[in-house]
PDB file of C-alpha atoms in Angstrom:
ATOM      1  CA  MET R   1     -13.636  -8.448  -9.860  1.00 37.00           C
ATOM      2  CA  VAL R   2     -16.020 -10.375  -7.652  1.00 37.00           C
ATOM      3  CA  ASN R   3     -18.978  -8.391  -6.405  1.00 39.00           C
ATOM      4  CA  ARG R   4     -17.880  -7.546  -2.869  1.00 58.00           C
ATOM      5  CA  GLU R   5     -17.078  -4.613  -0.639  1.00 89.00           C
ATOM      6  CA  PHE R   6     -14.393  -2.092  -1.734  1.00 98.00           C
ATOM      7  CA  THR R   7     -10.939  -3.216  -0.594  1.00 98.00           C
ATOM      8  CA  VAL R   8      -7.923  -1.014  -0.292  1.00 98.00           C
ATOM      9  CA  CYS R   9      -4.405  -2.491  -0.376  1.00 98.00           C
ATOM     10  CA  VAL R  10      -2.136  -0.551   1.912  1.00 98.00           C
ATOM     11  CA  TYR R  11       1.683  -0.659   1.597  1.00 98.00           C
ATOM     12  CA  CYS R  12       3.645   0.741   4.526  1.00 98.00           C
ATOM     13  CA  GLY R  13       6.624   0.347   6.834  1.00 95.00           C
ATOM     14  CA  SER R  14       7.154  -2.684   8.982  1.00 93.00           C
ATOM     15  CA  LEU R  15      10.122  -1.707  11.105  1.00 94.00           C
ATOM     16  CA  ASP R  16       9.643  -0.862  14.755  1.00 92.00           C
ATOM     17  CA  THR R  17      12.139   1.983  14.489  1.00 96.00           C
ATOM     18  CA  VAL R  18       9.814   4.451  12.801  1.00 96.00           C
ATOM     19  CA  PRO R  19       8.688   7.565  14.651  1.00 96.00           C
ATOM     20  CA  GLN R  20       5.356   7.494  16.539  1.00 97.00           C
ATOM     21  CA  SER R  21       3.915  10.071  14.066  1.00 97.00           C
ATOM     22  CA  TYR R  22       3.953   7.358  11.328  1.00 98.00           C
ATOM     23  CA  LEU R  23       2.222   4.861  13.574  1.00 98.00           C
ATOM     24  CA  ASP R  24      -0.429   7.547  14.188  1.00 98.00           C
ATOM     25  CA  LEU R  25      -0.758   8.077  10.410  1.00 98.00           C
ATOM     26  CA  ALA R  26      -1.276   4.392   9.819  1.00 98.00           C
ATOM     27  CA  THR R  27      -3.825   4.326  12.494  1.00 98.00           C
ATOM     28  CA  ALA R  28      -5.681   7.202  10.907  1.00 98.00           C
ATOM     29  CA  VAL R  29      -5.640   5.377   7.583  1.00 98.00           C
ATOM     30  CA  GLY R  30      -7.112   2.282   9.188  1.00 98.00           C
ATOM     31  CA  GLU R  31      -9.791   4.316  10.874  1.00 98.00           C
ATOM     32  CA  GLY R  32     -10.606   6.082   7.651  1.00 98.00           C
ATOM     33  CA  ILE R  33     -10.892   2.751   5.811  1.00 98.00           C
ATOM     34  CA  ALA R  34     -13.312   1.472   8.468  1.00 98.00           C
ATOM     35  CA  ALA R  35     -15.314   4.649   8.594  1.00 97.00           C
ATOM     36  CA  ARG R  36     -15.956   4.292   4.855  1.00 97.00           C
ATOM     37  CA  GLY R  37     -17.161   0.681   5.255  1.00 97.00           C
ATOM     38  CA  TRP R  38     -14.170  -0.637   3.195  1.00 98.00           C
ATOM     39  CA  SER R  39     -11.969  -3.645   3.681  1.00 98.00           C
ATOM     40  CA  LEU R  40      -8.206  -3.669   4.030  1.00 98.00           C
ATOM     41  CA  VAL R  41      -5.742  -6.011   2.396  1.00 98.00           C
ATOM     42  CA  TRP R  42      -2.152  -5.541   3.646  1.00 98.00           C
ATOM     43  CA  GLY R  43       1.142  -7.487   4.415  1.00 96.00           C
ATOM     44  CA  GLY R  44      -0.362  -9.486   7.246  1.00 96.00           C
ATOM     45  CA  ALA R  45       1.996  -8.439   9.975  1.00 94.00           C
ATOM     46  CA  THR R  46       1.405  -6.994  13.478  1.00 95.00           C
ATOM     47  CA  ALA R  47       4.689  -4.989  13.395  1.00 93.00           C
ATOM     48  CA  SER R  48       4.968  -1.177  13.124  1.00 96.00           C
ATOM     49  CA  MET R  49       2.791   0.621  10.671  1.00 98.00           C
ATOM     50  CA  MET R  50       1.468  -2.602   9.224  1.00 97.00           C
ATOM     51  CA  GLY R  51       0.053  -3.635  12.511  1.00 97.00           C
ATOM     52  CA  ALA R  52      -1.276  -0.160  13.291  1.00 98.00           C
ATOM     53  CA  VAL R  53      -3.245   0.149  10.118  1.00 98.00           C
ATOM     54  CA  ALA R  54      -4.741  -3.284  10.499  1.00 98.00           C
ATOM     55  CA  ARG R  55      -5.669  -2.898  14.181  1.00 98.00           C
ATOM     56  CA  ALA R  56      -7.336   0.471  13.586  1.00 98.00           C
ATOM     57  CA  ALA R  57      -9.239  -0.877  10.547  1.00 98.00           C
ATOM     58  CA  ARG R  58     -10.455  -3.974  12.527  1.00 98.00           C
ATOM     59  CA  ALA R  59     -11.353  -1.926  15.649  1.00 98.00           C
ATOM     60  CA  GLY R  60     -13.564   0.229  13.399  1.00 98.00           C
ATOM     61  CA  GLY R  61     -15.353  -2.839  11.891  1.00 97.00           C
ATOM     62  CA  ALA R  62     -13.426  -3.228   8.638  1.00 97.00           C
ATOM     63  CA  ARG R  63     -12.693  -6.640   7.244  1.00 98.00           C
ATOM     64  CA  THR R  64      -8.873  -7.321   7.314  1.00 98.00           C
ATOM     65  CA  ILE R  65      -7.163  -9.663   4.824  1.00 98.00           C
ATOM     66  CA  GLY R  66      -3.469 -10.207   5.673  1.00 98.00           C
ATOM     67  CA  VAL R  67      -1.037 -11.760   3.172  1.00 97.00           C
ATOM     68  CA  ILE R  68       2.361 -12.804   4.522  1.00 96.00           C
ATOM     69  CA  PRO R  69       5.117 -15.180   3.259  1.00 94.00           C
ATOM     70  CA  GLN R  70       5.811 -18.221   5.376  1.00 94.00           C
ATOM     71  CA  ALA R  71       9.441 -17.029   5.830  1.00 91.00           C
ATOM     72  CA  LEU R  72       8.135 -13.789   7.523  1.00 90.00           C
ATOM     73  CA  VAL R  73       5.389 -15.357   9.661  1.00 88.00           C
ATOM     74  CA  ASP R  74       7.638 -15.359  12.768  1.00 74.00           C
ATOM     75  CA  ARG R  75       9.891 -12.432  11.718  1.00 79.00           C
ATOM     76  CA  GLU R  76       7.109  -9.994  11.152  1.00 67.00           C
ATOM     77  CA  ILE R  77       4.795 -11.649  13.622  1.00 89.00           C
ATOM     78  CA  ALA R  78       1.747 -12.689  11.575  1.00 93.00           C
ATOM     79  CA  ASP R  79      -1.505 -11.015  12.544  1.00 93.00           C
ATOM     80  CA  ARG R  80      -3.572 -13.988  13.765  1.00 94.00           C
ATOM     81  CA  ASP R  81      -6.465 -11.677  14.439  1.00 96.00           C
ATOM     82  CA  ALA R  82      -7.000 -10.865  10.756  1.00 97.00           C
ATOM     83  CA  ASP R  83     -10.348 -11.842   9.365  1.00 97.00           C
ATOM     84  CA  GLU R  84      -8.477 -13.734   6.798  1.00 97.00           C
ATOM     85  CA  LEU R  85      -4.738 -14.574   6.997  1.00 97.00           C
ATOM     86  CA  ILE R  86      -3.220 -15.956   3.778  1.00 97.00           C
ATOM     87  CA  VAL R  87       0.271 -17.499   4.195  1.00 97.00           C
ATOM     88  CA  VAL R  88       2.074 -17.725   0.889  1.00 96.00           C
ATOM     89  CA  SER R  89       5.389 -19.058  -0.377  1.00 94.00           C
ATOM     90  CA  GLY R  90       7.216 -15.770  -1.098  1.00 92.00           C
ATOM     91  CA  MET R  91       7.205 -12.107  -1.836  1.00 91.00           C
ATOM     92  CA  ARG R  92       5.976 -12.420  -5.458  1.00 93.00           C
ATOM     93  CA  ASP R  93       3.014 -14.574  -4.410  1.00 95.00           C
ATOM     94  CA  ARG R  94       2.274 -12.105  -1.634  1.00 95.00           C
ATOM     95  CA  LYS R  95       2.076  -9.160  -4.031  1.00 95.00           C
ATOM     96  CA  ALA R  96      -0.002 -11.166  -6.490  1.00 96.00           C
ATOM     97  CA  ARG R  97      -2.476 -12.152  -3.840  1.00 97.00           C
ATOM     98  CA  MET R  98      -2.797  -8.604  -2.493  1.00 97.00           C
ATOM     99  CA  ASP R  99      -3.227  -7.368  -6.055  1.00 96.00           C
ATOM    100  CA  GLU R 100      -6.072  -9.885  -6.687  1.00 96.00           C
ATOM    101  CA  ARG R 101      -8.020  -8.581  -3.751  1.00 96.00           C
ATOM    102  CA  ALA R 102      -7.565  -4.832  -4.169  1.00 98.00           C
ATOM    103  CA  ASP R 103      -9.722  -2.144  -5.800  1.00 98.00           C
ATOM    104  CA  ALA R 104      -7.168   0.550  -5.005  1.00 98.00           C
ATOM    105  CA  PHE R 105      -3.497   0.742  -3.849  1.00 98.00           C
ATOM    106  CA  LEU R 106      -2.432   3.204  -1.160  1.00 98.00           C
ATOM    107  CA  THR R 107       1.202   3.660  -0.244  1.00 98.00           C
ATOM    108  CA  LEU R 108       2.116   5.191   3.132  1.00 98.00           C
ATOM    109  CA  PRO R 109       5.708   6.088   4.305  1.00 98.00           C
ATOM    110  CA  GLY R 110       7.905   3.022   4.177  1.00 97.00           C
ATOM    111  CA  GLY R 111      11.303   1.794   3.083  1.00 96.00           C
ATOM    112  CA  LEU R 112      12.658  -0.440   0.291  1.00 96.00           C
ATOM    113  CA  GLY R 113       9.839  -3.020   0.227  1.00 94.00           C
ATOM    114  CA  THR R 114       7.158  -0.377   0.281  1.00 97.00           C
ATOM    115  CA  CYS R 115       8.833   1.512  -2.577  1.00 97.00           C
ATOM    116  CA  GLU R 116       9.114  -1.706  -4.586  1.00 96.00           C
ATOM    117  CA  GLU R 117       5.366  -2.395  -4.119  1.00 96.00           C
ATOM    118  CA  LEU R 118       4.524   1.159  -5.087  1.00 97.00           C
ATOM    119  CA  PHE R 119       6.602   1.083  -8.240  1.00 97.00           C
ATOM    120  CA  GLU R 120       5.189  -2.228  -9.351  1.00 96.00           C
ATOM    121  CA  MET R 121       1.552  -1.104  -9.060  1.00 97.00           C
ATOM    122  CA  TRP R 122       2.315   2.308 -10.574  1.00 98.00           C
ATOM    123  CA  THR R 123       4.101   0.790 -13.531  1.00 97.00           C
ATOM    124  CA  SER R 124       1.404  -1.814 -14.155  1.00 97.00           C
ATOM    125  CA  ARG R 125      -1.164   1.009 -14.021  1.00 97.00           C
ATOM    126  CA  TYR R 126       0.786   3.073 -16.530  1.00 95.00           C
ATOM    127  CA  LEU R 127       1.154   0.106 -18.780  1.00 96.00           C
ATOM    128  CA  ASP R 128      -2.729  -0.457 -18.675  1.00 95.00           C
ATOM    129  CA  MET R 129      -2.417  -3.776 -16.866  1.00 96.00           C
ATOM    130  CA  HIS R 130      -5.009  -2.442 -14.453  1.00 96.00           C
ATOM    131  CA  ARG R 131      -7.128   0.720 -14.084  1.00 96.00           C
ATOM    132  CA  ARG R 132      -7.384   0.900 -10.284  1.00 98.00           C
ATOM    133  CA  PRO R 133      -6.193   3.998  -8.415  1.00 98.00           C
ATOM    134  CA  VAL R 134      -2.614   4.099  -7.268  1.00 98.00           C
ATOM    135  CA  VAL R 135      -2.200   6.746  -4.500  1.00 98.00           C
ATOM    136  CA  LEU R 136       0.969   7.891  -2.607  1.00 98.00           C
ATOM    137  CA  LEU R 137       0.290   9.466   0.827  1.00 98.00           C
ATOM    138  CA  ASP R 138       3.294  11.712   1.105  1.00 97.00           C
ATOM    139  CA  VAL R 139       3.227  13.321   4.529  1.00 94.00           C
ATOM    140  CA  ASP R 140       6.185  15.231   5.820  1.00 94.00           C
ATOM    141  CA  ASP R 141       7.780  15.036   2.381  1.00 96.00           C
ATOM    142  CA  HIS R 142       8.699  11.404   3.092  1.00 96.00           C
ATOM    143  CA  TYR R 143       8.959  10.767  -0.639  1.00 97.00           C
ATOM    144  CA  LYS R 144      10.360  14.144  -1.622  1.00 97.00           C
ATOM    145  CA  GLY R 145      13.729  12.705  -2.824  1.00 97.00           C
ATOM    146  CA  ILE R 146      12.150   9.978  -4.819  1.00 97.00           C
ATOM    147  CA  LEU R 147       9.630  12.298  -6.425  1.00 97.00           C
ATOM    148  CA  ALA R 148      12.433  14.753  -7.336  1.00 97.00           C
ATOM    149  CA  TRP R 149      14.413  11.889  -8.851  1.00 97.00           C
ATOM    150  CA  ILE R 150      11.331  10.791 -10.920  1.00 97.00           C
ATOM    151  CA  ASP R 151      10.966  14.356 -12.115  1.00 96.00           C
ATOM    152  CA  GLU R 152      14.625  14.372 -13.143  1.00 97.00           C
ATOM    153  CA  LEU R 153      13.956  11.097 -15.072  1.00 97.00           C
ATOM    154  CA  ARG R 154      10.996  12.929 -16.777  1.00 97.00           C
ATOM    155  CA  SER R 155      13.185  15.804 -17.686  1.00 97.00           C
ATOM    156  CA  ARG R 156      15.715  13.353 -19.303  1.00 98.00           C
ATOM    157  CA  GLY R 157      13.001  11.633 -21.260  1.00 97.00           C
ATOM    158  CA  PHE R 158      12.802   8.394 -19.222  1.00 97.00           C
ATOM    159  CA  VAL R 159       9.388   8.953 -17.734  1.00 97.00           C
ATOM    160  CA  SER R 160       6.393  10.304 -19.580  1.00 96.00           C
ATOM    161  CA  ASP R 161       3.773  12.764 -18.374  1.00 95.00           C
ATOM    162  CA  VAL R 162       1.202   9.914 -18.960  1.00 94.00           C
ATOM    163  CA  ALA R 163       3.170   7.770 -16.405  1.00 96.00           C
ATOM    164  CA  LEU R 164       3.248  10.543 -13.966  1.00 96.00           C
ATOM    165  CA  GLY R 165      -0.533  10.914 -14.265  1.00 96.00           C
ATOM    166  CA  ALA R 166      -0.994   7.305 -13.313  1.00 97.00           C
ATOM    167  CA  LEU R 167      -0.013   8.121  -9.652  1.00 98.00           C
ATOM    168  CA  THR R 168      -1.966  10.369  -7.331  1.00 98.00           C
ATOM    169  CA  VAL R 169       0.111  12.054  -4.629  1.00 98.00           C
ATOM    170  CA  ALA R 170      -1.910  13.170  -1.595  1.00 98.00           C
ATOM    171  CA  ALA R 171      -0.676  15.135   1.488  1.00 96.00           C
ATOM    172  CA  ASP R 172      -3.355  14.018   3.978  1.00 97.00           C
ATOM    173  CA  VAL R 173      -5.373  10.914   4.799  1.00 98.00           C
ATOM    174  CA  ASP R 174      -8.744  12.242   3.655  1.00 98.00           C
ATOM    175  CA  ALA R 175      -7.403  13.278   0.221  1.00 98.00           C
ATOM    176  CA  ALA R 176      -5.587  10.010  -0.147  1.00 98.00           C
ATOM    177  CA  LEU R 177      -8.693   7.931   0.706  1.00 98.00           C
ATOM    178  CA  ALA R 178     -10.829  10.073  -1.625  1.00 98.00           C
ATOM    179  CA  ALA R 179      -8.372   9.313  -4.395  1.00 98.00           C
ATOM    180  CA  CYS R 180      -8.568   5.660  -3.673  1.00 98.00           C
ATOM    181  CA  ALA R 181     -12.284   5.788  -4.280  1.00 96.00           C
ATOM    182  CA  GLY R 182     -11.659   7.259  -7.653  1.00 87.00           C
TER     183      GLY R 182
END
C-alpha cells in the first residue's frame, strides 16, 4: 500500500426505502471515520445509506473517495461533492478500485449488492489474498439469517472455523471501527 492515511471501505444499502434508523447508523459510521482522522472509500452515490455515510464523513473532515459505474451515475445519483469521484465501466471494476484504496472493509446493513461485496472480501481474506480486516456491523440482527445459514454450512462441513475467523462481527459502531483498525 502507498503511504497515506487509513482508508475504510464501507459497503451499505443504497435504496431510499430503508428505515431512518439505518440512515442514522450510516451517519454515525461516517462521523466515526472522520473522528478517527480516516478516509472513506464507498460506492460513490448520494442515495440512502451510501449518501449518509459520505456526507457525515465529509462534514467531519474526512477525505471521501467515491467509486461508481457509469451506468449508475444517474440512477444512484453520483456524489459530485466527493473529494475524488471515480467513474468506472462496471461493478467488477468498482469493487476492484475500492479494494485497491482500502485498509479495512466495513459492511453495514444492506441488500443483495452489499452481501455480494461482503462475501467477496471475506472469501478473499480467508484465502489469504489479503490480510485486511473484514468487519460486519450487524445491528438489530440484520444479518441474523445469513449468519445462521453460514453456521449451518459450517455444521455440514462447507465452511471452516478458519473461514469464520476471517470475519469480525460487531454489534455497535465503536466496536466495528475498532475492529477495522485491527
